[in-house]
mmCIF file of C-alpha atoms and ligand atoms in Angstrom:
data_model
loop_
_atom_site.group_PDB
_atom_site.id
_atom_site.type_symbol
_atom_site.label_atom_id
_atom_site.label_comp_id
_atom_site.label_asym_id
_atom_site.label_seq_id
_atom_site.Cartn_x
_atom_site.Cartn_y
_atom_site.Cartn_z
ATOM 1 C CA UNK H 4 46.649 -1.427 9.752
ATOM 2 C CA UNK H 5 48.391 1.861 10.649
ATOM 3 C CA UNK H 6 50.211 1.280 14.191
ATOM 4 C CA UNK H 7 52.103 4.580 15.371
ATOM 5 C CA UNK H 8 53.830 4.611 18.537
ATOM 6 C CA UNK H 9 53.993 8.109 19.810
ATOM 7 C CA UNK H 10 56.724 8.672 21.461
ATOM 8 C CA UNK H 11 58.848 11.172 23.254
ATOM 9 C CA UNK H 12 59.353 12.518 27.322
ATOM 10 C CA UNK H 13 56.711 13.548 29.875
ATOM 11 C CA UNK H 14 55.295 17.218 28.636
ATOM 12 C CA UNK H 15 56.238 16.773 24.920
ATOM 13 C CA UNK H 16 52.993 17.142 22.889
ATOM 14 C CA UNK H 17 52.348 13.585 22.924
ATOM 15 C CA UNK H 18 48.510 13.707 24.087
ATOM 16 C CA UNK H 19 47.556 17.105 22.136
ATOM 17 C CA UNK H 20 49.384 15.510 18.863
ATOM 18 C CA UNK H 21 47.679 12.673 19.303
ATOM 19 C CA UNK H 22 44.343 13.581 19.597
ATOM 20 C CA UNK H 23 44.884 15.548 16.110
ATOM 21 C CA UNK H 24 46.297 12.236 14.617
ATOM 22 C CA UNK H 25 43.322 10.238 14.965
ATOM 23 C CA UNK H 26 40.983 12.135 13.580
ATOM 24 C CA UNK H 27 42.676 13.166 10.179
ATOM 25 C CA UNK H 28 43.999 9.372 9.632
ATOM 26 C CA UNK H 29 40.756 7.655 11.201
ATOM 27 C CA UNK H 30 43.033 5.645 14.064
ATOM 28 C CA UNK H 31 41.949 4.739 17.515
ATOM 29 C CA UNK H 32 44.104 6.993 20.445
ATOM 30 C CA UNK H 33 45.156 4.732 23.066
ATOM 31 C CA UNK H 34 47.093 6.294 26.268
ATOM 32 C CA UNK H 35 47.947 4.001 28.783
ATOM 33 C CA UNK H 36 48.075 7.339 31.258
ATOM 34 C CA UNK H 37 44.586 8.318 30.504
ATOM 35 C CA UNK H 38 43.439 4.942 30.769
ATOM 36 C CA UNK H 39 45.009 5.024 34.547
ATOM 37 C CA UNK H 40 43.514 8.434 35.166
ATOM 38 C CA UNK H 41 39.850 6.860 33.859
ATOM 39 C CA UNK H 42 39.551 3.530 36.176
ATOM 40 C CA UNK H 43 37.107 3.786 38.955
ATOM 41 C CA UNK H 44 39.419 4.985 41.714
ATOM 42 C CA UNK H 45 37.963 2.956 44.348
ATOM 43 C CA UNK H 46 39.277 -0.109 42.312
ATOM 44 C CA UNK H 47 42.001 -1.871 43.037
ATOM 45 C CA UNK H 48 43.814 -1.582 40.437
ATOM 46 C CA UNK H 49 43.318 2.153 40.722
ATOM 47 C CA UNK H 50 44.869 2.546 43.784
ATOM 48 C CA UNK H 51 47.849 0.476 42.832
ATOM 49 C CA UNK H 52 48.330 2.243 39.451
ATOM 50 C CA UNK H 53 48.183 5.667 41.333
ATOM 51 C CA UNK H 54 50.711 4.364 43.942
ATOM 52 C CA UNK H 55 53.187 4.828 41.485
ATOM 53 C CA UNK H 56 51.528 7.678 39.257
ATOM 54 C CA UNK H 57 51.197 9.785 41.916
ATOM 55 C CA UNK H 58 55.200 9.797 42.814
ATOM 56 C CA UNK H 59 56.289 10.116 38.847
ATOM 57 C CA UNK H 60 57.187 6.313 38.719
ATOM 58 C CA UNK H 61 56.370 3.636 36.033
ATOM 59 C CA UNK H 62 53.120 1.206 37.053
ATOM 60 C CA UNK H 63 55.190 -2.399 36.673
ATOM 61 C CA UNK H 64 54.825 -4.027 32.906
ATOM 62 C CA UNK H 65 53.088 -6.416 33.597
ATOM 63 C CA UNK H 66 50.087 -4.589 34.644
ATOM 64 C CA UNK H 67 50.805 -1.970 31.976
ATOM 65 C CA UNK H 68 50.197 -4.459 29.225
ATOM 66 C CA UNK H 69 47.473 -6.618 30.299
ATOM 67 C CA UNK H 70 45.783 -3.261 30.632
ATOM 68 C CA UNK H 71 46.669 -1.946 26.991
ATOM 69 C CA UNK H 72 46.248 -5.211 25.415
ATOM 70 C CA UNK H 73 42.429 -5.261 27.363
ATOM 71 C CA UNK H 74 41.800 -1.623 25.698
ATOM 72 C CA UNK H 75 43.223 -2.450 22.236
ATOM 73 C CA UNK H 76 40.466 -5.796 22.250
ATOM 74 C CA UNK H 77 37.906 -2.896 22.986
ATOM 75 C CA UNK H 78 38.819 -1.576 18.824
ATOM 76 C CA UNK H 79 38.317 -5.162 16.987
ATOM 77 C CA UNK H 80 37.661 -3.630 13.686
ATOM 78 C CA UNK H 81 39.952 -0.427 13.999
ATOM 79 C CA UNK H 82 41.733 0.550 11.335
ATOM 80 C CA UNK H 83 45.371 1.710 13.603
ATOM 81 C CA UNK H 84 45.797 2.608 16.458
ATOM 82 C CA UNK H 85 48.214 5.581 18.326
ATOM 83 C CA UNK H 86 50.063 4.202 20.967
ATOM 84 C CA UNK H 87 50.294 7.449 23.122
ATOM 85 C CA UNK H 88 52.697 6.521 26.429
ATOM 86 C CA UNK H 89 53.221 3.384 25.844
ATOM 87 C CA UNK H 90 55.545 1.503 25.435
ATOM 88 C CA UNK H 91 57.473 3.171 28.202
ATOM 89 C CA UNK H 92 60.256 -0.048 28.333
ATOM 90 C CA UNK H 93 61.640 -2.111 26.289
ATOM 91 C CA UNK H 94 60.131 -4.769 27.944
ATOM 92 C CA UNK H 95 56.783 -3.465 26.960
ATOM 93 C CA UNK H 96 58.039 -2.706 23.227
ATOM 94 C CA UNK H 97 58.864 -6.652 22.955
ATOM 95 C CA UNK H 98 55.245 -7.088 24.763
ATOM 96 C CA UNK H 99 53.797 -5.246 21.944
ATOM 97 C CA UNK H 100 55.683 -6.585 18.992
ATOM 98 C CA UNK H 101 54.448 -10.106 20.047
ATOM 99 C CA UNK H 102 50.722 -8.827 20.704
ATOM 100 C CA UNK H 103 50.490 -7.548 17.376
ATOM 101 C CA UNK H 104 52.266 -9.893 15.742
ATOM 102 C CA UNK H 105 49.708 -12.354 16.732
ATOM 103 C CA UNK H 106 46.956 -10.466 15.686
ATOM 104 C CA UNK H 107 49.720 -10.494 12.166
ATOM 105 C CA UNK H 108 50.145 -6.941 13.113
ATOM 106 C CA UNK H 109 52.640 -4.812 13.631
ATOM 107 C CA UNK H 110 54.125 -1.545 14.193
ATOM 108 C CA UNK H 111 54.288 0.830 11.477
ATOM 109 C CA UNK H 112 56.444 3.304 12.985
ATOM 110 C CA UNK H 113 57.820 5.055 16.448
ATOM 111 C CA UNK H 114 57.393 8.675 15.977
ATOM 112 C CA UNK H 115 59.450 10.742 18.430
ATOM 113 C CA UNK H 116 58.430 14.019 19.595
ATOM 114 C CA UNK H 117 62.101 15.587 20.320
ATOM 115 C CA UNK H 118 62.074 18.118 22.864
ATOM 116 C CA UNK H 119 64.828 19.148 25.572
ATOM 117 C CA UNK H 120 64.337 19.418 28.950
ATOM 118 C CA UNK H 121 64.556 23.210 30.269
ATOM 119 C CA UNK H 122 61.499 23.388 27.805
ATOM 120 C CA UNK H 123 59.680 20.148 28.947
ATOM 121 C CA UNK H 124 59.876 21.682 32.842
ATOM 122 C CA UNK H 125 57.855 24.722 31.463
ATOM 123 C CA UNK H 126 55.120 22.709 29.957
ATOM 124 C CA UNK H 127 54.528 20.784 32.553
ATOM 125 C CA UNK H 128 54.325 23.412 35.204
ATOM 126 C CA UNK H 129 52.623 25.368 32.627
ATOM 127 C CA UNK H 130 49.955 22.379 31.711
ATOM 128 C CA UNK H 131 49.462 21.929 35.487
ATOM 129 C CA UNK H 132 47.310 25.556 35.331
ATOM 130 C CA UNK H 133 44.718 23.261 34.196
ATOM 131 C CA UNK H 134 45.552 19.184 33.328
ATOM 132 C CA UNK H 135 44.547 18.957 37.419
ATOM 133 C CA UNK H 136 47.002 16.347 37.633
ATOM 134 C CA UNK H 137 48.830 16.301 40.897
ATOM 135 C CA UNK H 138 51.699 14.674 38.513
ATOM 136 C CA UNK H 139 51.890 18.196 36.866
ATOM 137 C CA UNK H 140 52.022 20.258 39.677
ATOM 138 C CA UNK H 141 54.906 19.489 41.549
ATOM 139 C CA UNK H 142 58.283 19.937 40.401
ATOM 140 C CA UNK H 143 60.339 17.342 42.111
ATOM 141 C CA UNK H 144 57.973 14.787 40.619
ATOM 142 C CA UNK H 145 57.778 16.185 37.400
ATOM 143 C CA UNK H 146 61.968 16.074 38.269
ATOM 144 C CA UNK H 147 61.839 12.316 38.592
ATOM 145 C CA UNK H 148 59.244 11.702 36.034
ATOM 146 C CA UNK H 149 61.779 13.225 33.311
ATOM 147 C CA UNK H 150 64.707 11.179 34.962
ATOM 148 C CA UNK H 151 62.503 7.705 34.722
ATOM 149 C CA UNK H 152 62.180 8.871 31.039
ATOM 150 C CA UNK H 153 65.867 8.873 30.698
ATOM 151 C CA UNK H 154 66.365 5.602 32.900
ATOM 152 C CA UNK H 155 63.827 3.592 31.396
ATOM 153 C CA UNK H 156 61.998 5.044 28.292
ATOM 154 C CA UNK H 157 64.575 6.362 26.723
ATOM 155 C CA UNK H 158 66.016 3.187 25.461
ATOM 156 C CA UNK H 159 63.088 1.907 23.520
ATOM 157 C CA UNK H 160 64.216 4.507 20.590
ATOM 158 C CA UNK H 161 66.996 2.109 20.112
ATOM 159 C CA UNK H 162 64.643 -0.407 19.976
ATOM 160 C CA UNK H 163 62.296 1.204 17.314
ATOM 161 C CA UNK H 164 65.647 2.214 15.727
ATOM 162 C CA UNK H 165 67.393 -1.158 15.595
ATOM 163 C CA UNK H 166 64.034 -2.067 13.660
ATOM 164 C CA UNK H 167 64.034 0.851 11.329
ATOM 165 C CA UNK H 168 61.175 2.142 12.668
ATOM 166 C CA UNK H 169 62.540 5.283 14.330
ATOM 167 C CA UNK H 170 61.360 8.902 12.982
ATOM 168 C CA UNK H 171 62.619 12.004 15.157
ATOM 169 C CA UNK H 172 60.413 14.895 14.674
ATOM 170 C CA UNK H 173 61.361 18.379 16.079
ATOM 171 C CA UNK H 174 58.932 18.987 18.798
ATOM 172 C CA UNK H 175 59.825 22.768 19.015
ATOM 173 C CA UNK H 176 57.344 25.839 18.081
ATOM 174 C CA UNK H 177 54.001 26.494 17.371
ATOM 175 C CA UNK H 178 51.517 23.043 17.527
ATOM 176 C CA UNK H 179 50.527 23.132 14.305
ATOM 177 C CA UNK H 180 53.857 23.683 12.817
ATOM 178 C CA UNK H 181 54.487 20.721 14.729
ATOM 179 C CA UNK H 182 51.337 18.784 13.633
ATOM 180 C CA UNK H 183 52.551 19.107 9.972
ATOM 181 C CA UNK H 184 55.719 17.720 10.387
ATOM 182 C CA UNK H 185 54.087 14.912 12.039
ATOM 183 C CA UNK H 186 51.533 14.192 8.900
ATOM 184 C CA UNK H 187 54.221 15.012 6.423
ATOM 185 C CA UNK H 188 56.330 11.987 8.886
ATOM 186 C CA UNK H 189 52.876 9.653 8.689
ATOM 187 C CA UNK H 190 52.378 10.249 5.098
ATOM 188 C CA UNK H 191 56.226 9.389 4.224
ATOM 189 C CA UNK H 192 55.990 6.167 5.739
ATOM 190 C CA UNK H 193 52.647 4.650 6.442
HETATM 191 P P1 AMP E 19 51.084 9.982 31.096
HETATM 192 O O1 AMP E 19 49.669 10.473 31.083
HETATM 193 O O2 AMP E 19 51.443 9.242 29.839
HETATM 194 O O3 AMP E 19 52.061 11.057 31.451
HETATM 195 O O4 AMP E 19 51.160 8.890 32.265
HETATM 196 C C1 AMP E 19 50.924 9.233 33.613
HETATM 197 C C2 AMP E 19 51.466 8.155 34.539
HETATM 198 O O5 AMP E 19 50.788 6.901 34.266
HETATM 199 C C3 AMP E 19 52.937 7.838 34.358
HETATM 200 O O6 AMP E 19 53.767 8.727 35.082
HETATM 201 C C4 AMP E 19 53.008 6.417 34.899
HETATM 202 O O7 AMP E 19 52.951 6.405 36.310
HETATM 203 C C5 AMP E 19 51.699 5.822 34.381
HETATM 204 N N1 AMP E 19 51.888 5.218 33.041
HETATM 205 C C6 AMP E 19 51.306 5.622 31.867
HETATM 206 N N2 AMP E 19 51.700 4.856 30.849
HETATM 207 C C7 AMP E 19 52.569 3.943 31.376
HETATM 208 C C8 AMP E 19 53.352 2.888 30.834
HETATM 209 N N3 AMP E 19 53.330 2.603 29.511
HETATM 210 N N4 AMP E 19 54.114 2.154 31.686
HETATM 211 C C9 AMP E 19 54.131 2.415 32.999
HETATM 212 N N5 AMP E 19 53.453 3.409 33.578
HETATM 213 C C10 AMP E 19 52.674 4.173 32.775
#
């Protein structure tokens, strides 16, 4: 199996790379944020997941993995998977690791879209034009979605790096210079 972890802050390509991915390697696209954005929103679960969406805040772990280990059991017989969003702690990362490793899986590498921040703000108020995410729109919580990504995302990288795992890919320019250099990264390792 081909398990990618797609990784990298709010606004960096993840989704749009992603959706590329799985078509030219034949993987299944999980994102725990679409996912969230799909439930029935009288639910709920809904309503507590968007409690925390809506402000730029992480849903708590342990909702975040029951929920992506109940959408990975919906792929029995795929042949990878892109983990788009998740995991977004470390605590999720170990959550993961044990998942797969029961299913004698595991994860074949974290690739890191690497993009700085004056450039991430633009995206996102950029994507907001027409992602219709609330999320998106407003730039205090885009503000404090990029500063949960330093608090609490950022440190799975040393995770994935302690691990070997760990490919940074410039996430800068044009998207299909940027595709390339994420097959060329896929092709290297997997
Ligand atoms: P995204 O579409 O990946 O930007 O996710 C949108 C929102 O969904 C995030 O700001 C979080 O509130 C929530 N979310 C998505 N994935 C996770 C995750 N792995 N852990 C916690 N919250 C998540």
């Amino acid at each position: 199996m081909i398990n990618i972890v797609i990784f990298g802050p709010p606004g960096a390509g993840k989704g749009t790379q992603s959706e590329r991915l799985k078509d030219k390697f034949g993987l299944v696209h999980i994102s725990t944020g679409d996912v969230f954005r799909g439930l029935d929103p009288t639910s709920e679960l809904a309503k507590l997941a968007k409690s925390y969406s809506e402000k730029g805040n992480l849903v708590p772990d342990e909702i975040t993995i029951s929920i992506l280990e109940s959408e990975v059991a919906k792929h029995p017989n795929a042949r990878g998977v892109i983990y788009d969003g998740f995991p977004r702690t470390t605590t999720q990362a170990e959550a993961l690791d044990s998942f797969l490793s029961k299913k004698n899986s595991a994860i074949t590498m974290a690739l890191a879209l690497e993009v700085e921040e004056d450039e991430l703000r633009v995206r996102l108020k950029n994507r907001a034009l027409d992602s219709g995410r609330p999320d998106d729109a407003d730039p205090s919580i885009i503000q404090n979605r990029i500063d949960v990504y330093n608090a609490q995302t950022a440190p799975v990288a040393a995770f994935y790096k302690a691990q070997g795992k760990y490919v940074g890919v410039n996430g800068i320019g044009n998207k299909e210079d940027i595709y390339n250099r994420l097959v060329e990264a896929i092709e290297k390792k997997a």
